[in-house]
mmCIF file of N, CA and C in Angstrom:
data_model
loop_
_atom_site.group_PDB
_atom_site.id
_atom_site.type_symbol
_atom_site.label_atom_id
_atom_site.label_comp_id
_atom_site.label_asym_id
_atom_site.label_seq_id
_atom_site.Cartn_x
_atom_site.Cartn_y
_atom_site.Cartn_z
ATOM 1 N N MET B 392 15.103 9.180 0.114
ATOM 2 C CA MET B 392 15.359 8.018 -0.704
ATOM 3 C C MET B 392 15.342 8.614 -2.249
ATOM 4 N N SER B 393 16.236 7.678 -2.694
ATOM 5 C CA SER B 393 16.262 7.679 -4.298
ATOM 6 C C SER B 393 16.135 6.128 -4.894
ATOM 7 N N PRO B 394 15.573 5.747 -6.174
ATOM 8 C CA PRO B 394 15.502 4.712 -5.791
ATOM 9 C C PRO B 394 16.607 4.347 -6.298
ATOM 10 N N LEU B 395 17.740 5.049 -7.016
ATOM 11 C CA LEU B 395 19.103 4.140 -7.507
ATOM 12 C C LEU B 395 19.839 4.038 -5.692
ATOM 13 N N SER B 396 19.791 4.722 -5.306
ATOM 14 C CA SER B 396 20.713 4.327 -3.609
ATOM 15 C C SER B 396 19.746 3.421 -2.962
ATOM 16 N N LEU B 397 18.962 2.892 -3.513
ATOM 17 C CA LEU B 397 18.245 1.435 -3.012
ATOM 18 C C LEU B 397 17.673 0.197 -3.670
ATOM 19 N N THR B 398 18.726 0.720 -4.948
ATOM 20 C CA THR B 398 17.972 -0.797 -5.726
ATOM 21 C C THR B 398 18.765 -1.961 -5.141
ATOM 22 N N HIS B 399 19.789 -2.426 -4.848
ATOM 23 C CA HIS B 399 20.392 -3.393 -3.900
ATOM 24 C C HIS B 399 19.745 -3.742 -3.187
ATOM 25 N N GLU B 400 18.641 -2.983 -2.178
ATOM 26 C CA GLU B 400 18.142 -3.353 -1.455
ATOM 27 C C GLU B 400 16.926 -3.830 -1.472
ATOM 28 N N LEU B 401 16.616 -3.909 -2.909
ATOM 29 C CA LEU B 401 15.232 -4.065 -2.800
ATOM 30 C C LEU B 401 14.706 -5.497 -3.941
ATOM 31 N N PRO B 402 14.692 -6.622 -2.492
ATOM 32 C CA PRO B 402 14.497 -7.973 -3.781
ATOM 33 C C PRO B 402 13.343 -8.041 -3.909
ATOM 34 N N LYS B 403 13.229 -8.653 -4.877
ATOM 35 C CA LYS B 403 11.972 -9.122 -5.650
ATOM 36 C C LYS B 403 10.588 -9.589 -4.994
ATOM 37 N N GLY B 404 9.547 -8.794 -4.706
ATOM 38 C CA GLY B 404 8.485 -9.618 -3.923
ATOM 39 C C GLY B 404 8.541 -8.256 -2.604
ATOM 40 N N ASP B 405 8.775 -7.411 -2.425
ATOM 41 C CA ASP B 405 8.938 -6.609 -1.293
ATOM 42 C C ASP B 405 8.001 -5.615 -1.898
ATOM 43 N N VAL B 406 7.686 -5.287 -0.511
ATOM 44 C CA VAL B 406 6.443 -3.959 -0.374
ATOM 45 C C VAL B 406 7.003 -2.672 -0.328
ATOM 46 N N LEU B 407 6.950 -1.538 -1.198
ATOM 47 C CA LEU B 407 7.459 -0.585 -0.851
ATOM 48 C C LEU B 407 6.750 0.148 -0.242
ATOM 49 N N VAL B 408 7.182 0.922 0.743
ATOM 50 C CA VAL B 408 6.497 1.773 1.790
ATOM 51 C C VAL B 408 7.243 3.120 1.720
ATOM 52 N N ALA B 409 6.300 4.203 1.071
ATOM 53 C CA ALA B 409 7.504 5.228 0.969
ATOM 54 C C ALA B 409 6.492 6.509 1.159
ATOM 55 N N TYR B 410 6.983 7.962 1.255
ATOM 56 C CA TYR B 410 6.574 9.119 1.029
ATOM 57 C C TYR B 410 5.978 9.194 -0.485
ATOM 58 N N CYS B 411 6.455 8.882 -0.997
ATOM 59 C CA CYS B 411 5.969 9.386 -2.385
ATOM 60 C C CYS B 411 6.755 8.193 -3.600
ATOM 61 N N THR B 412 6.461 8.470 -4.890
ATOM 62 C CA THR B 412 7.191 7.404 -5.785
ATOM 63 C C THR B 412 6.855 8.820 -7.183
ATOM 64 N N ASP B 413 8.310 8.689 -7.913
ATOM 65 C CA ASP B 413 7.943 9.364 -9.068
ATOM 66 C C ASP B 413 8.519 8.643 -10.158
ATOM 67 N N ILE B 414 9.243 9.223 -11.125
ATOM 68 C CA ILE B 414 9.459 8.636 -12.543
ATOM 69 C C ILE B 414 10.381 7.455 -12.190
ATOM 70 N N ALA B 415 11.269 7.739 -11.500
ATOM 71 C CA ALA B 415 12.506 7.422 -11.534
ATOM 72 C C ALA B 415 12.459 5.865 -10.829
ATOM 73 N N TRP B 416 11.220 5.381 -10.311
ATOM 74 C CA TRP B 416 10.716 4.412 -9.751
ATOM 75 C C TRP B 416 10.235 3.091 -10.751
ATOM 76 N N SER B 417 9.944 3.917 -12.049
ATOM 77 C CA SER B 417 9.298 3.124 -12.703
ATOM 78 C C SER B 417 9.749 1.354 -13.048
ATOM 79 N N PRO B 418 11.089 2.000 -12.902
ATOM 80 C CA PRO B 418 11.821 0.358 -13.601
ATOM 81 C C PRO B 418 11.800 -0.403 -12.758
ATOM 82 N N PHE B 419 11.197 -0.135 -11.345
ATOM 83 C CA PHE B 419 11.395 -1.276 -10.093
ATOM 84 C C PHE B 419 10.029 -1.703 -9.842
ATOM 85 N N PHE B 420 9.095 -1.707 -10.388
ATOM 86 C CA PHE B 420 7.894 -1.835 -9.841
ATOM 87 C C PHE B 420 7.284 -3.072 -10.178
ATOM 88 N N PRO B 421 7.701 -3.707 -11.466
ATOM 89 C CA PRO B 421 8.009 -5.014 -11.810
ATOM 90 C C PRO B 421 8.643 -5.821 -10.617
ATOM 91 N N LEU B 422 9.524 -5.693 -9.846
ATOM 92 C CA LEU B 422 10.129 -6.253 -8.912
ATOM 93 C C LEU B 422 9.485 -6.570 -7.509
ATOM 94 N N LEU B 423 7.756 -5.487 -7.236
ATOM 95 C CA LEU B 423 7.402 -4.942 -6.226
ATOM 96 C C LEU B 423 6.227 -5.861 -6.175
ATOM 97 N N SER B 424 6.068 -5.892 -4.989
ATOM 98 C CA SER B 424 4.619 -7.245 -4.462
ATOM 99 C C SER B 424 3.305 -6.225 -4.450
ATOM 100 N N GLY B 425 3.805 -4.685 -3.733
ATOM 101 C CA GLY B 425 3.039 -4.006 -3.320
ATOM 102 C C GLY B 425 3.695 -2.415 -3.279
ATOM 103 N N VAL B 426 3.097 -1.621 -3.134
ATOM 104 C CA VAL B 426 3.161 -0.381 -2.918
ATOM 105 C C VAL B 426 2.226 0.682 -2.380
ATOM 106 N N VAL B 427 2.893 1.179 -0.961
ATOM 107 C CA VAL B 427 2.184 2.000 -0.208
ATOM 108 C C VAL B 427 2.769 3.525 -0.090
ATOM 109 N N THR B 428 2.003 4.440 -0.310
ATOM 110 C CA THR B 428 2.510 6.021 -0.490
ATOM 111 C C THR B 428 1.932 7.065 0.222
ATOM 112 N N GLU B 429 2.467 8.160 1.366
ATOM 113 C CA GLU B 429 2.029 8.718 1.643
ATOM 114 C C GLU B 429 0.813 10.029 1.068
ATOM 115 N N LEU B 430 1.631 10.287 0.038
ATOM 116 C CA LEU B 430 1.373 11.218 -0.654
ATOM 117 C C LEU B 430 0.871 11.159 -2.100
ATOM 118 N N GLY B 431 -0.521 11.324 -2.899
ATOM 119 C CA GLY B 431 -0.790 10.978 -3.711
ATOM 120 C C GLY B 431 -2.533 10.852 -3.870
ATOM 121 N N GLY B 432 -3.201 10.483 -5.077
ATOM 122 C CA GLY B 432 -4.553 10.002 -4.964
ATOM 123 C C GLY B 432 -4.354 9.228 -6.315
ATOM 124 N N LEU B 433 -5.527 8.787 -6.894
ATOM 125 C CA LEU B 433 -5.859 7.939 -7.712
ATOM 126 C C LEU B 433 -5.085 8.028 -9.138
ATOM 127 N N ILE B 434 -4.796 9.235 -9.300
ATOM 128 C CA ILE B 434 -4.138 9.272 -10.772
ATOM 129 C C ILE B 434 -2.654 9.810 -10.291
ATOM 130 N N SER B 435 -1.947 9.777 -9.215
ATOM 131 C CA SER B 435 -0.660 10.110 -8.983
ATOM 132 C C SER B 435 0.085 8.478 -9.571
ATOM 133 N N HIS B 436 1.221 9.232 -9.479
ATOM 134 C CA HIS B 436 2.465 8.465 -10.281
ATOM 135 C C HIS B 436 2.487 6.690 -9.909
ATOM 136 N N GLY B 437 2.227 6.703 -8.261
ATOM 137 C CA GLY B 437 2.085 5.330 -7.804
ATOM 138 C C GLY B 437 1.074 4.639 -8.268
ATOM 139 N N ALA B 438 0.106 5.221 -8.132
ATOM 140 C CA ALA B 438 -1.096 4.443 -8.214
ATOM 141 C C ALA B 438 -1.483 4.079 -9.910
ATOM 142 N N VAL B 439 -0.909 4.930 -10.627
ATOM 143 C CA VAL B 439 -1.205 4.732 -12.342
ATOM 144 C C VAL B 439 -0.053 3.362 -12.782
ATOM 145 N N VAL B 440 0.874 3.416 -12.333
ATOM 146 C CA VAL B 440 2.015 2.275 -12.597
ATOM 147 C C VAL B 440 1.550 1.097 -12.029
ATOM 148 N N ALA B 441 1.631 1.209 -10.772
ATOM 149 C CA ALA B 441 1.071 -0.047 -9.797
ATOM 150 C C ALA B 441 -0.501 -0.907 -10.550
ATOM 151 N N ARG B 442 -1.091 0.275 -10.745
ATOM 152 C CA ARG B 442 -2.344 -0.004 -11.883
ATOM 153 C C ARG B 442 -2.184 -1.188 -12.754
ATOM 154 N N GLU B 443 -1.125 -0.335 -13.912
ATOM 155 C CA GLU B 443 -0.349 -0.877 -14.708
ATOM 156 C C GLU B 443 -0.245 -2.130 -14.809
ATOM 157 N N TYR B 444 0.687 -2.754 -13.636
ATOM 158 C CA TYR B 444 1.246 -3.748 -13.475
ATOM 159 C C TYR B 444 0.502 -4.742 -12.520
ATOM 160 N N GLY B 445 -0.468 -4.696 -12.504
ATOM 161 C CA GLY B 445 -1.094 -5.237 -11.687
ATOM 162 C C GLY B 445 -1.164 -5.320 -9.794
ATOM 163 N N ILE B 446 -0.695 -4.367 -9.416
ATOM 164 C CA ILE B 446 0.331 -4.724 -8.426
ATOM 165 C C ILE B 446 -0.568 -3.500 -7.229
ATOM 166 N N PRO B 447 -1.084 -4.596 -5.741
ATOM 167 C CA PRO B 447 -1.941 -3.766 -5.011
ATOM 168 C C PRO B 447 -1.177 -2.333 -4.779
ATOM 169 N N CYS B 448 -2.379 -1.608 -4.304
ATOM 170 C CA CYS B 448 -1.438 -0.250 -4.256
ATOM 171 C C CYS B 448 -2.337 0.904 -3.183
ATOM 172 N N ILE B 449 -1.453 1.432 -1.973
ATOM 173 C CA ILE B 449 -2.603 2.129 -1.546
ATOM 174 C C ILE B 449 -1.847 3.470 -1.291
ATOM 175 N N VAL B 450 -2.367 4.544 -1.955
ATOM 176 C CA VAL B 450 -1.748 5.888 -2.094
ATOM 177 C C VAL B 450 -2.769 6.511 -0.674
ATOM 178 N N GLY B 451 -1.716 7.999 -0.278
ATOM 179 C CA GLY B 451 -2.412 8.703 0.599
ATOM 180 C C GLY B 451 -2.740 8.469 1.960
ATOM 181 N N ALA B 452 -1.642 7.201 2.419
ATOM 182 C CA ALA B 452 -1.721 6.181 3.766
ATOM 183 C C ALA B 452 -0.246 7.019 4.476
ATOM 184 N N ALA B 453 -1.284 8.395 5.073
ATOM 185 C CA ALA B 453 -0.664 9.511 5.779
ATOM 186 C C ALA B 453 0.395 8.759 7.144
ATOM 187 N N GLY B 454 1.265 8.953 7.464
ATOM 188 C CA GLY B 454 1.903 8.206 8.136
ATOM 189 C C GLY B 454 2.671 7.068 8.346
ATOM 190 N N ALA B 455 2.244 6.161 6.806
ATOM 191 C CA ALA B 455 2.522 4.969 6.582
ATOM 192 C C ALA B 455 4.264 4.142 6.961
ATOM 193 N N THR B 456 5.186 6.035 6.476
ATOM 194 C CA THR B 456 6.538 5.398 7.146
ATOM 195 C C THR B 456 6.674 5.550 8.227
ATOM 196 N N SER B 457 5.994 6.187 9.251
ATOM 197 C CA SER B 457 6.818 6.145 10.636
ATOM 198 C C SER B 457 5.698 5.046 11.006
ATOM 199 N N ALA B 458 4.474 4.384 10.864
ATOM 200 C CA ALA B 458 4.128 3.443 11.656
ATOM 201 C C ALA B 458 4.136 2.110 10.801
ATOM 202 N N ILE B 459 5.264 1.795 9.679
ATOM 203 C CA ILE B 459 5.424 0.243 9.724
ATOM 204 C C ILE B 459 6.712 0.329 9.649
ATOM 205 N N ARG B 460 7.412 -0.649 10.371
ATOM 206 C CA ARG B 460 9.009 -0.513 10.991
ATOM 207 C C ARG B 460 9.728 -1.263 9.559
ATOM 208 N N THR B 461 10.973 -0.652 9.388
ATOM 209 C CA THR B 461 11.469 -0.945 8.225
ATOM 210 C C THR B 461 11.583 -2.789 8.495
ATOM 211 N N GLY B 462 11.915 -3.761 7.528
ATOM 212 C CA GLY B 462 11.876 -5.228 7.878
ATOM 213 C C GLY B 462 10.770 -5.590 7.934
ATOM 214 N N SER B 463 9.490 -4.851 8.039
ATOM 215 C CA SER B 463 8.303 -6.035 8.995
ATOM 216 C C SER B 463 7.346 -6.198 7.444
ATOM 217 N N MET B 464 6.930 -7.665 7.980
ATOM 218 C CA MET B 464 6.045 -8.349 6.851
ATOM 219 C C MET B 464 4.790 -7.231 7.291
ATOM 220 N N VAL B 465 4.285 -7.451 5.838
ATOM 221 C CA VAL B 465 3.037 -6.707 6.076
ATOM 222 C C VAL B 465 1.873 -7.147 5.307
ATOM 223 N N ARG B 466 0.517 -7.339 5.371
ATOM 224 C CA ARG B 466 -0.556 -7.713 4.704
ATOM 225 C C ARG B 466 -0.981 -6.211 3.800
ATOM 226 N N LEU B 467 -1.211 -6.305 2.974
ATOM 227 C CA LEU B 467 -1.772 -5.176 1.764
ATOM 228 C C LEU B 467 -3.139 -5.486 1.386
ATOM 229 N N ASP B 468 -4.034 -4.983 1.434
ATOM 230 C CA ASP B 468 -5.381 -4.874 0.769
ATOM 231 C C ASP B 468 -5.601 -3.921 -0.150
ATOM 232 N N GLY B 469 -5.151 -3.494 -1.065
ATOM 233 C CA GLY B 469 -5.149 -2.588 -1.980
ATOM 234 C C GLY B 469 -7.052 -2.339 -2.183
ATOM 235 N N SER B 470 -7.262 -3.308 -2.418
ATOM 236 C CA SER B 470 -9.070 -3.291 -2.761
ATOM 237 C C SER B 470 -10.098 -2.173 -1.680
ATOM 238 N N ILE B 471 -9.300 -2.762 -0.648
ATOM 239 C CA ILE B 471 -9.743 -1.999 0.335
ATOM 240 C C ILE B 471 -9.433 -0.677 1.188
ATOM 241 N N GLY B 472 -7.961 -1.148 0.704
ATOM 242 C CA GLY B 472 -7.101 0.406 1.441
ATOM 243 C C GLY B 472 -6.748 0.207 2.562
ATOM 244 N N THR B 473 -6.539 -1.478 3.248
ATOM 245 C CA THR B 473 -5.665 -1.841 4.305
ATOM 246 C C THR B 473 -4.264 -2.361 4.347
ATOM 247 N N LEU B 474 -3.443 -1.661 5.336
ATOM 248 C CA LEU B 474 -2.253 -1.921 5.330
ATOM 249 C C LEU B 474 -1.816 -2.374 6.875
ATOM 250 N N GLN B 475 -1.651 -3.602 7.161
ATOM 251 C CA GLN B 475 -1.504 -4.298 8.303
ATOM 252 C C GLN B 475 0.079 -4.777 8.836
ATOM 253 N N GLU B 476 0.904 -4.767 9.806
ATOM 254 C CA GLU B 476 1.927 -5.037 9.892
ATOM 255 C C GLU B 476 1.820 -6.597 10.771
ATOM 256 N N VAL B 477 2.188 -7.800 10.140
ATOM 257 C CA VAL B 477 2.103 -8.927 10.976
ATOM 258 C C VAL B 477 3.619 -9.404 11.573
ATOM 259 N N GLY B 478 4.251 -9.000 11.236
ATOM 260 C CA GLY B 478 6.094 -9.402 11.903
ATOM 261 C C GLY B 478 7.140 -9.161 11.208
ATOM 262 N N ILE B 479 8.502 -9.536 11.643
ATOM 263 C CA ILE B 479 9.517 -9.353 11.167
ATOM 264 C C ILE B 479 9.812 -10.029 10.777
ATOM 265 N N HIS B 480 10.505 -9.729 9.489
ATOM 266 C CA HIS B 480 11.176 -11.025 8.799
ATOM 267 C C HIS B 480 12.766 -10.263 8.806
ATOM 268 N N ASN B 481 13.347 -11.262 9.253
ATOM 269 C CA ASN B 481 15.012 -10.570 9.818
ATOM 270 C C ASN B 481 15.762 -10.282 8.820
ATOM 271 N N THR B 482 15.557 -11.058 7.831
ATOM 272 C CA THR B 482 16.502 -10.791 6.738
ATOM 273 C C THR B 482 16.370 -9.328 5.944
ATOM 274 N N HIS B 483 15.550 -8.491 6.332
ATOM 275 C CA HIS B 483 15.420 -7.416 6.189
ATOM 276 C C HIS B 483 15.683 -6.435 7.040
ATOM 277 N N ALA B 484 16.222 -7.220 8.500
ATOM 278 C CA ALA B 484 16.222 -5.839 9.149
ATOM 279 C C ALA B 484 17.113 -5.069 8.964
ATOM 280 N N ALA B 485 18.159 -4.736 8.570
ATOM 281 C CA ALA B 485 18.752 -3.841 8.084
ATOM 282 C C ALA B 485 18.593 -2.651 7.370
ATOM 283 N N LYS B 486 17.573 -2.773 6.817
ATOM 284 C CA LYS B 486 17.347 -2.356 5.151
ATOM 285 C C LYS B 486 16.654 -0.493 5.531
ATOM 286 N N GLY B 487 16.907 0.543 5.271
ATOM 287 C CA GLY B 487 16.892 1.491 5.225
ATOM 288 C C GLY B 487 15.500 1.798 5.419
ATOM 289 N N PRO B 488 14.896 3.327 5.569
ATOM 290 C CA PRO B 488 13.609 3.092 5.445
ATOM 291 C C PRO B 488 12.627 3.732 4.707
ATOM 292 N N GLY B 489 11.570 2.655 4.881
ATOM 293 C CA GLY B 489 10.580 2.404 3.393
ATOM 294 C C GLY B 489 10.621 1.162 2.543
ATOM 295 N N ILE B 490 11.694 0.638 3.437
ATOM 296 C CA ILE B 490 11.987 -0.804 2.341
ATOM 297 C C ILE B 490 11.429 -1.644 2.905
ATOM 298 N N LEU B 491 10.540 -2.868 2.641
ATOM 299 C CA LEU B 491 10.189 -3.709 3.716
ATOM 300 C C LEU B 491 10.330 -5.437 2.643
#
């Protein structure tokens, strides 16, 4: 998935769940209310940019893209590293993988 192909599907306040992020995602971080990536650590791109914007972030969350269903409503706590699916939001049900 590339940021440019998904920008029309990224409403303000969504949580991005992706395998990883790179510099191409940077302009979209202000739209997000949270970021979860399977790949990365404390100094990975996603973690650093999320920290700069004050956005909750979990990195190194192996299996997150397959565990969280597209269109899910989630509870993200970046301070303790928990991500919980709490329901489905129908207006997002048709989106591609990893966009919540």
